[in-house]
Amino acid sequence: MIRRLAFLGIMAGVWTFAAATAQAETRIGAVSTNFRLLGANDKVVIERFDDPKIPGIACYASFAKTGGVKGSLGVATDPSQFGLSCVATGPVTLPAGLPAKQQIAAISASFLVKHFDLFRLVDPDHKAIAYVLISTKIIHGSPANAVSAVPLSGH
């Protein structure tokens, strides 16, 4: 009973955190990759994430979405296959007090269990901002990752 309550508490926290961090996303579009007779087709989705602390940077993530009946009902687990490209959309400067590492977004890849996390890391030696997209589950993560870097303006 206590384990079940602890698990439900963790799930609620993850769900709340994922919802709070995913608000900056914009769906750009999707491309069908596999026909499904029942339910939606499998597809690759592209979403844009604007960095909430650095207005001149946008990151584009592509990831596989499972279709079929389970995918249409939102209970399918998406594979850990994704790409990431971040670009400067304006001047890129570091705001004062920016943390060296910070999670800036989360993408749900399965109902409450698996998601992709987008982190920002500052590289002061080369005057750049690096972004890494990783796959995580409630209990453990995955070595699957994608990285992209954007130079600061004037460098």
CSV table of C-alpha atoms in Angstrom, one decimal:
chain,number,residue,atom,x,y,z
A,1,MET,CA,0.0,0.0,0.0
A,2,ILE,CA,2.8,2.4,0.9
A,3,ARG,CA,4.7,1.6,-2.2
A,4,ARG,CA,1.6,2.2,-4.3
A,5,LEU,CA,1.0,5.6,-2.7
A,6,ALA,CA,4.7,6.5,-3.2
A,7,PHE,CA,4.5,5.4,-6.8
A,8,LEU,CA,1.4,7.5,-7.4
A,9,GLY,CA,3.0,10.5,-5.8
A,10,ILE,CA,6.1,10.2,-8.0
A,11,MET,CA,3.9,9.8,-11.1
A,12,ALA,CA,1.9,12.9,-10.2
A,13,GLY,CA,5.1,14.9,-9.7
A,14,VAL,CA,6.5,13.8,-13.0
A,15,TRP,CA,3.3,14.5,-14.8
A,16,THR,CA,3.1,18.0,-13.3
A,17,PHE,CA,6.7,18.7,-14.1
A,18,ALA,CA,6.3,17.5,-17.7
A,19,ALA,CA,3.2,19.7,-18.2
A,20,ALA,CA,5.0,22.7,-16.7
A,21,THR,CA,8.1,22.4,-18.8
A,22,ALA,CA,6.4,21.5,-22.1
A,23,GLN,CA,4.5,24.8,-22.4
A,24,ALA,CA,7.0,26.5,-24.7
A,25,GLU,CA,6.7,23.9,-27.5
A,26,THR,CA,5.1,24.6,-30.9
A,27,ARG,CA,4.2,21.7,-33.2
A,28,ILE,CA,5.7,22.4,-36.6
A,29,GLY,CA,4.2,19.4,-38.4
A,30,ALA,CA,4.4,15.6,-38.9
A,31,VAL,CA,5.3,13.2,-41.7
A,32,SER,CA,3.6,9.7,-41.9
A,33,THR,CA,6.2,6.9,-41.9
A,34,ASN,CA,4.1,3.7,-41.7
A,35,PHE,CA,0.5,3.0,-42.7
A,36,ARG,CA,-1.8,1.6,-40.0
A,37,LEU,CA,-5.1,0.0,-41.0
A,38,LEU,CA,-6.7,0.9,-37.6
A,39,GLY,CA,-5.9,4.1,-35.8
A,40,ALA,CA,-3.4,6.8,-36.8
A,41,ASN,CA,-0.3,6.1,-38.9
A,42,ASP,CA,3.1,6.0,-37.3
A,43,LYS,CA,4.9,9.4,-37.9
A,44,VAL,CA,7.8,11.6,-37.3
A,45,VAL,CA,6.8,14.8,-35.5
A,46,ILE,CA,8.8,18.1,-35.4
A,47,GLU,CA,8.3,20.5,-32.5
A,48,ARG,CA,10.0,23.8,-31.8
A,49,PHE,CA,11.1,24.7,-28.3
A,50,ASP,CA,12.0,28.4,-27.7
A,51,ASP,CA,14.6,28.7,-24.9
A,52,PRO,CA,12.7,30.5,-22.1
A,53,LYS,CA,15.8,32.3,-20.8
A,54,ILE,CA,17.6,33.0,-24.1
A,55,PRO,CA,15.1,34.6,-26.5
A,56,GLY,CA,17.4,34.3,-29.6
A,57,ILE,CA,17.5,30.5,-29.6
A,58,ALA,CA,15.0,27.9,-30.9
A,59,CYS,CA,15.5,24.2,-30.8
A,60,TYR,CA,13.8,21.8,-33.3
A,61,ALA,CA,13.2,18.2,-32.1
A,62,SER,CA,12.1,15.4,-34.3
A,63,PHE,CA,10.8,12.2,-32.8
A,64,ALA,CA,8.9,9.0,-33.7
A,65,LYS,CA,5.2,8.8,-32.6
A,66,THR,CA,3.6,5.3,-32.6
A,67,GLY,CA,0.3,5.1,-34.3
A,68,GLY,CA,-2.3,2.3,-34.4
A,69,VAL,CA,-5.0,1.8,-31.8
A,70,LYS,CA,-2.7,2.2,-28.8
A,71,GLY,CA,-1.1,5.4,-30.3
A,72,SER,CA,-4.5,6.9,-31.0
A,73,LEU,CA,-5.6,6.2,-27.4
A,74,GLY,CA,-2.4,7.7,-26.1
A,75,VAL,CA,-1.2,4.5,-24.4
A,76,ALA,CA,1.6,3.4,-26.8
A,77,THR,CA,5.2,3.9,-25.9
A,78,ASP,CA,7.2,5.8,-28.5
A,79,PRO,CA,10.6,4.6,-29.4
A,80,SER,CA,13.7,6.5,-28.2
A,81,GLN,CA,14.5,7.8,-31.7
A,82,PHE,CA,14.9,11.5,-32.1
A,83,GLY,CA,17.0,14.3,-33.5
A,84,LEU,CA,17.8,17.9,-32.4
A,85,SER,CA,18.9,21.0,-34.2
A,86,CYS,CA,19.1,24.4,-32.4
A,87,VAL,CA,19.5,27.7,-34.2
A,88,ALA,CA,20.0,31.4,-33.4
A,89,THR,CA,16.9,33.3,-34.4
A,90,GLY,CA,18.3,36.6,-33.1
A,91,PRO,CA,21.2,37.9,-31.0
A,92,VAL,CA,22.4,35.3,-28.5
A,93,THR,CA,23.7,36.7,-25.2
A,94,LEU,CA,23.9,35.1,-21.7
A,95,PRO,CA,21.5,36.6,-19.2
A,96,ALA,CA,23.0,37.2,-15.7
A,97,GLY,CA,22.5,34.4,-13.3
A,98,LEU,CA,21.9,31.7,-16.0
A,99,PRO,CA,22.5,28.2,-14.5
A,100,ALA,CA,25.3,26.2,-16.0
A,101,LYS,CA,22.8,23.3,-16.6
A,102,GLN,CA,19.0,23.5,-16.7
A,103,GLN,CA,16.1,21.4,-18.0
A,104,ILE,CA,14.0,23.5,-20.3
A,105,ALA,CA,11.5,21.1,-21.8
A,106,ALA,CA,9.9,17.6,-21.6
A,107,ILE,CA,8.1,15.7,-24.3
A,108,SER,CA,5.8,12.9,-23.3
A,109,ALA,CA,6.7,9.6,-25.1
A,110,SER,CA,4.2,7.4,-23.2
A,111,PHE,CA,1.4,7.9,-20.7
A,112,LEU,CA,3.1,9.0,-17.5
A,113,VAL,CA,6.1,6.6,-17.9
A,114,LYS,CA,8.6,7.8,-20.6
A,115,HIS,CA,9.5,11.2,-21.8
A,116,PHE,CA,12.3,13.1,-23.6
A,117,ASP,CA,14.0,15.8,-21.7
A,118,LEU,CA,15.7,18.9,-23.2
A,119,PHE,CA,18.6,20.4,-21.2
A,120,ARG,CA,20.6,23.6,-21.8
A,121,LEU,CA,24.3,23.6,-20.8
A,122,VAL,CA,26.6,26.6,-21.0
A,123,ASP,CA,30.1,26.2,-22.5
A,124,PRO,CA,32.0,29.3,-21.3
A,125,ASP,CA,35.3,28.3,-22.8
A,126,HIS,CA,34.0,28.3,-26.3
A,127,LYS,CA,31.3,30.9,-25.7
A,128,ALA,CA,28.4,28.6,-26.8
A,129,ILE,CA,25.2,27.1,-25.5
A,130,ALA,CA,24.8,23.3,-25.9
A,131,TYR,CA,21.5,21.5,-25.9
A,132,VAL,CA,21.0,17.8,-25.3
A,133,LEU,CA,17.9,15.8,-25.7
A,134,ILE,CA,17.7,12.5,-23.7
A,135,SER,CA,15.2,9.7,-23.2
A,136,THR,CA,14.1,8.9,-19.6
A,137,LYS,CA,11.7,6.6,-17.8
A,138,ILE,CA,10.4,6.8,-14.2
A,139,ILE,CA,13.0,4.3,-13.0
A,140,HIS,CA,15.9,4.7,-15.5
A,141,GLY,CA,17.0,6.5,-18.6
A,142,SER,CA,18.5,5.5,-21.9
A,143,PRO,CA,21.8,6.2,-23.6
A,144,ALA,CA,19.8,7.6,-26.6
A,145,ASN,CA,20.6,11.3,-27.0
A,146,ALA,CA,21.0,14.1,-29.5
A,147,VAL,CA,23.1,17.3,-29.1
A,148,SER,CA,23.2,20.7,-30.8
A,149,ALA,CA,25.2,23.9,-30.0
A,150,VAL,CA,24.6,27.6,-30.7
A,151,PRO,CA,27.5,30.2,-30.5
A,152,LEU,CA,27.0,33.4,-28.6
A,153,SER,CA,26.6,36.5,-30.8
A,154,GLY,CA,29.8,37.9,-32.0
A,155,HIS,CA,31.8,34.7,-31.5
